[in-house]
Amino acid sequence: MAEAGTGQGPSGFDRAVRLVALLGGVLLIALATMVVVSVTLRSDLVGMAGVPGDFEMVQMATAVAAFCFLPWCQLRRGNIFVDTFTLKLPERLQRRIDAAWDVVYGLAMALIAWRLGVGARAAFASGENTMVLQLPSYLPIALCAVLAALVCVTAFVSASRLLRAGG
């Protein structure tokens, strides 16, 4: 993927964001495999107990995977947006409006990252664990906080690229 408006190859930042998305995909594949195994074990054919704590792992891994995909989606301009009123504006103005919304999105993600960080710290301080596996609850929350911060940075990077491309 070329950086927007530069005609150059992907930057180190782009590659890192893509790697995070790929890790999210690997996480979802592992999660899907675990669910298949758990359901198969519970079936009448096998008649065993499923994977202990499977629902806990599904909850945690799904949240982490979703946050893994958001930065890549932002870099690829894959988020849903409504441009009904801006389609007839000059391209340069369209890019500026898109950049402004990227900044708003980045600020919203900064707020989310901050609150997730506060939540992770509270879960750590209270020693909160999952019910079945007794995994520390703060770990996936903290990871989501870090990933939300990456989304924030990515939104600012994409806004900057839009503005630079506009000349």
PDB file of C-alpha atoms in Angstrom, residues 16-146:
ATOM      1  CA  ALA A  16       3.331  -2.154  11.825  1.00  0.00           C
ATOM      2  CA  VAL A  17      -0.381  -1.376  11.576  1.00  0.00           C
ATOM      3  CA  ARG A  18      -0.815  -4.121   8.991  1.00  0.00           C
ATOM      4  CA  LEU A  19       1.037  -6.571  11.240  1.00  0.00           C
ATOM      5  CA  VAL A  20      -1.312  -5.714  14.117  1.00  0.00           C
ATOM      6  CA  ALA A  21      -4.297  -6.426  11.832  1.00  0.00           C
ATOM      7  CA  LEU A  22      -2.765  -9.734  10.753  1.00  0.00           C
ATOM      8  CA  LEU A  23      -2.249 -10.677  14.397  1.00  0.00           C
ATOM      9  CA  GLY A  24      -5.920  -9.901  14.981  1.00  0.00           C
ATOM     10  CA  GLY A  25      -6.775 -12.255  12.128  1.00  0.00           C
ATOM     11  CA  VAL A  26      -4.591 -14.999  13.575  1.00  0.00           C
ATOM     12  CA  LEU A  27      -6.280 -14.457  16.936  1.00  0.00           C
ATOM     13  CA  LEU A  28      -9.720 -14.866  15.350  1.00  0.00           C
ATOM     14  CA  ILE A  29      -8.666 -18.026  13.512  1.00  0.00           C
ATOM     15  CA  ALA A  30      -7.360 -19.496  16.769  1.00  0.00           C
ATOM     16  CA  LEU A  31     -10.561 -18.451  18.497  1.00  0.00           C
ATOM     17  CA  ALA A  32     -12.743 -20.034  15.804  1.00  0.00           C
ATOM     18  CA  THR A  33     -10.716 -23.246  16.055  1.00  0.00           C
ATOM     19  CA  MET A  34     -11.151 -23.291  19.829  1.00  0.00           C
ATOM     20  CA  VAL A  35     -14.929 -22.787  19.463  1.00  0.00           C
ATOM     21  CA  VAL A  36     -15.172 -25.657  16.965  1.00  0.00           C
ATOM     22  CA  VAL A  37     -13.227 -27.915  19.321  1.00  0.00           C
ATOM     23  CA  SER A  38     -15.358 -26.872  22.296  1.00  0.00           C
ATOM     24  CA  VAL A  39     -18.653 -27.419  20.472  1.00  0.00           C
ATOM     25  CA  THR A  40     -17.436 -30.753  19.073  1.00  0.00           C
ATOM     26  CA  LEU A  41     -16.462 -31.930  22.558  1.00  0.00           C
ATOM     27  CA  ARG A  42     -19.937 -31.007  23.844  1.00  0.00           C
ATOM     28  CA  SER A  43     -21.715 -32.841  21.033  1.00  0.00           C
ATOM     29  CA  ASP A  44     -23.626 -36.059  21.610  1.00  0.00           C
ATOM     30  CA  LEU A  45     -21.040 -37.819  19.477  1.00  0.00           C
ATOM     31  CA  VAL A  46     -18.159 -37.079  21.868  1.00  0.00           C
ATOM     32  CA  GLY A  47     -20.114 -36.377  25.044  1.00  0.00           C
ATOM     33  CA  MET A  48     -17.366 -34.589  26.951  1.00  0.00           C
ATOM     34  CA  ALA A  49     -17.208 -31.182  28.543  1.00  0.00           C
ATOM     35  CA  GLY A  50     -16.233 -28.351  26.216  1.00  0.00           C
ATOM     36  CA  VAL A  51     -13.108 -26.256  26.506  1.00  0.00           C
ATOM     37  CA  PRO A  52     -13.155 -24.759  30.018  1.00  0.00           C
ATOM     38  CA  GLY A  53     -13.692 -21.002  29.936  1.00  0.00           C
ATOM     39  CA  ASP A  54     -14.387 -20.900  26.210  1.00  0.00           C
ATOM     40  CA  PHE A  55     -16.915 -18.098  26.603  1.00  0.00           C
ATOM     41  CA  GLU A  56     -14.384 -16.040  28.560  1.00  0.00           C
ATOM     42  CA  MET A  57     -11.795 -16.458  25.838  1.00  0.00           C
ATOM     43  CA  VAL A  58     -14.352 -15.558  23.158  1.00  0.00           C
ATOM     44  CA  GLN A  59     -15.270 -12.352  24.983  1.00  0.00           C
ATOM     45  CA  MET A  60     -11.691 -11.237  25.551  1.00  0.00           C
ATOM     46  CA  ALA A  61     -10.235 -12.276  22.200  1.00  0.00           C
ATOM     47  CA  THR A  62     -13.076 -10.767  20.178  1.00  0.00           C
ATOM     48  CA  ALA A  63     -12.579  -7.376  21.808  1.00  0.00           C
ATOM     49  CA  VAL A  64      -8.816  -7.484  21.259  1.00  0.00           C
ATOM     50  CA  ALA A  65      -9.211  -8.623  17.640  1.00  0.00           C
ATOM     51  CA  ALA A  66     -11.683  -5.826  16.887  1.00  0.00           C
ATOM     52  CA  PHE A  67      -9.212  -3.242  18.159  1.00  0.00           C
ATOM     53  CA  CYS A  68      -6.471  -4.905  16.093  1.00  0.00           C
ATOM     54  CA  PHE A  69      -8.425  -4.259  12.889  1.00  0.00           C
ATOM     55  CA  LEU A  70      -9.372  -0.614  13.509  1.00  0.00           C
ATOM     56  CA  PRO A  71      -5.982   0.997  12.732  1.00  0.00           C
ATOM     57  CA  TRP A  72      -5.649  -0.848   9.407  1.00  0.00           C
ATOM     58  CA  CYS A  73      -9.223   0.044   8.521  1.00  0.00           C
ATOM     59  CA  GLN A  74      -8.429   3.705   9.208  1.00  0.00           C
ATOM     60  CA  LEU A  75      -5.267   3.687   7.092  1.00  0.00           C
ATOM     61  CA  ARG A  76      -7.156   2.065   4.217  1.00  0.00           C
ATOM     62  CA  ARG A  77      -9.975   4.642   4.561  1.00  0.00           C
ATOM     63  CA  GLY A  78     -12.313   1.706   5.197  1.00  0.00           C
ATOM     64  CA  ASN A  79     -14.534   3.303   7.824  1.00  0.00           C
ATOM     65  CA  ILE A  80     -18.087   4.118   6.827  1.00  0.00           C
ATOM     66  CA  PHE A  81     -18.685   7.772   6.137  1.00  0.00           C
ATOM     67  CA  VAL A  82     -21.463   9.785   4.561  1.00  0.00           C
ATOM     68  CA  ASP A  83     -20.337  12.164   1.856  1.00  0.00           C
ATOM     69  CA  THR A  84     -23.678  13.063   0.288  1.00  0.00           C
ATOM     70  CA  PHE A  85     -23.162  16.800   0.692  1.00  0.00           C
ATOM     71  CA  THR A  86     -19.451  16.917  -0.054  1.00  0.00           C
ATOM     72  CA  LEU A  87     -19.356  15.017  -3.348  1.00  0.00           C
ATOM     73  CA  LYS A  88     -19.726  18.198  -5.386  1.00  0.00           C
ATOM     74  CA  LEU A  89     -17.114  20.141  -3.456  1.00  0.00           C
ATOM     75  CA  PRO A  90     -13.585  20.549  -4.819  1.00  0.00           C
ATOM     76  CA  GLU A  91     -11.343  17.580  -4.024  1.00  0.00           C
ATOM     77  CA  ARG A  92      -9.023  19.696  -1.893  1.00  0.00           C
ATOM     78  CA  LEU A  93     -11.933  20.793   0.332  1.00  0.00           C
ATOM     79  CA  GLN A  94     -13.186  17.204   0.524  1.00  0.00           C
ATOM     80  CA  ARG A  95      -9.758  16.098   1.789  1.00  0.00           C
ATOM     81  CA  ARG A  96      -9.747  18.857   4.394  1.00  0.00           C
ATOM     82  CA  ILE A  97     -13.195  17.858   5.641  1.00  0.00           C
ATOM     83  CA  ASP A  98     -12.130  14.191   5.753  1.00  0.00           C
ATOM     84  CA  ALA A  99      -8.971  15.179   7.639  1.00  0.00           C
ATOM     85  CA  ALA A 100     -11.047  17.141  10.162  1.00  0.00           C
ATOM     86  CA  TRP A 101     -13.243  14.086  10.765  1.00  0.00           C
ATOM     87  CA  ASP A 102     -10.131  11.927  11.124  1.00  0.00           C
ATOM     88  CA  VAL A 103      -8.975  14.274  13.886  1.00  0.00           C
ATOM     89  CA  VAL A 104     -12.378  14.014  15.589  1.00  0.00           C
ATOM     90  CA  TYR A 105     -12.153  10.210  15.348  1.00  0.00           C
ATOM     91  CA  GLY A 106      -8.616  10.312  16.745  1.00  0.00           C
ATOM     92  CA  LEU A 107      -9.760  12.415  19.691  1.00  0.00           C
ATOM     93  CA  ALA A 108     -12.662  10.034  20.356  1.00  0.00           C
ATOM     94  CA  MET A 109     -10.259   7.094  20.290  1.00  0.00           C
ATOM     95  CA  ALA A 110      -7.917   8.937  22.659  1.00  0.00           C
ATOM     96  CA  LEU A 111     -10.825   9.277  25.094  1.00  0.00           C
ATOM     97  CA  ILE A 112     -11.645   5.575  24.705  1.00  0.00           C
ATOM     98  CA  ALA A 113      -7.983   4.612  25.213  1.00  0.00           C
ATOM     99  CA  TRP A 114      -7.807   6.748  28.360  1.00  0.00           C
ATOM    100  CA  ARG A 115     -10.985   5.234  29.840  1.00  0.00           C
ATOM    101  CA  LEU A 116      -9.873   1.702  28.970  1.00  0.00           C
ATOM    102  CA  GLY A 117      -6.583   2.462  30.715  1.00  0.00           C
ATOM    103  CA  VAL A 118      -8.472   3.636  33.791  1.00  0.00           C
ATOM    104  CA  GLY A 119     -10.567   0.464  33.679  1.00  0.00           C
ATOM    105  CA  ALA A 120      -7.503  -1.744  33.331  1.00  0.00           C
ATOM    106  CA  ARG A 121      -5.865  -0.040  36.291  1.00  0.00           C
ATOM    107  CA  ALA A 122      -9.015  -0.524  38.406  1.00  0.00           C
ATOM    108  CA  ALA A 123      -9.242  -4.214  37.423  1.00  0.00           C
ATOM    109  CA  PHE A 124      -5.565  -4.637  38.307  1.00  0.00           C
ATOM    110  CA  ALA A 125      -5.950  -2.866  41.653  1.00  0.00           C
ATOM    111  CA  SER A 126      -8.947  -4.970  42.625  1.00  0.00           C
ATOM    112  CA  GLY A 127      -7.309  -8.240  41.543  1.00  0.00           C
ATOM    113  CA  GLU A 128     -10.322  -9.016  39.347  1.00  0.00           C
ATOM    114  CA  ASN A 129     -10.102 -12.327  37.483  1.00  0.00           C
ATOM    115  CA  THR A 130     -12.324 -14.193  35.057  1.00  0.00           C
ATOM    116  CA  MET A 131     -14.774 -16.616  36.623  1.00  0.00           C
ATOM    117  CA  VAL A 132     -13.675 -19.957  35.168  1.00  0.00           C
ATOM    118  CA  LEU A 133     -10.058 -19.577  34.090  1.00  0.00           C
ATOM    119  CA  GLN A 134      -9.111 -17.046  36.773  1.00  0.00           C
ATOM    120  CA  LEU A 135      -7.252 -14.973  34.171  1.00  0.00           C
ATOM    121  CA  PRO A 136      -6.496 -11.379  35.200  1.00  0.00           C
ATOM    122  CA  SER A 137      -9.245  -9.180  33.743  1.00  0.00           C
ATOM    123  CA  TYR A 138      -6.951  -6.202  33.333  1.00  0.00           C
ATOM    124  CA  LEU A 139      -4.821  -7.828  30.601  1.00  0.00           C
ATOM    125  CA  PRO A 140      -7.295  -7.703  27.683  1.00  0.00           C
ATOM    126  CA  ILE A 141      -8.570  -4.310  28.852  1.00  0.00           C
ATOM    127  CA  ALA A 142      -5.037  -2.899  28.923  1.00  0.00           C
ATOM    128  CA  LEU A 143      -4.288  -4.405  25.520  1.00  0.00           C
ATOM    129  CA  CYS A 144      -7.424  -2.779  24.112  1.00  0.00           C
ATOM    130  CA  ALA A 145      -6.311   0.529  25.641  1.00  0.00           C
ATOM    131  CA  VAL A 146      -2.961   0.295  23.850  1.00  0.00           C
TER     132      VAL A 146
END
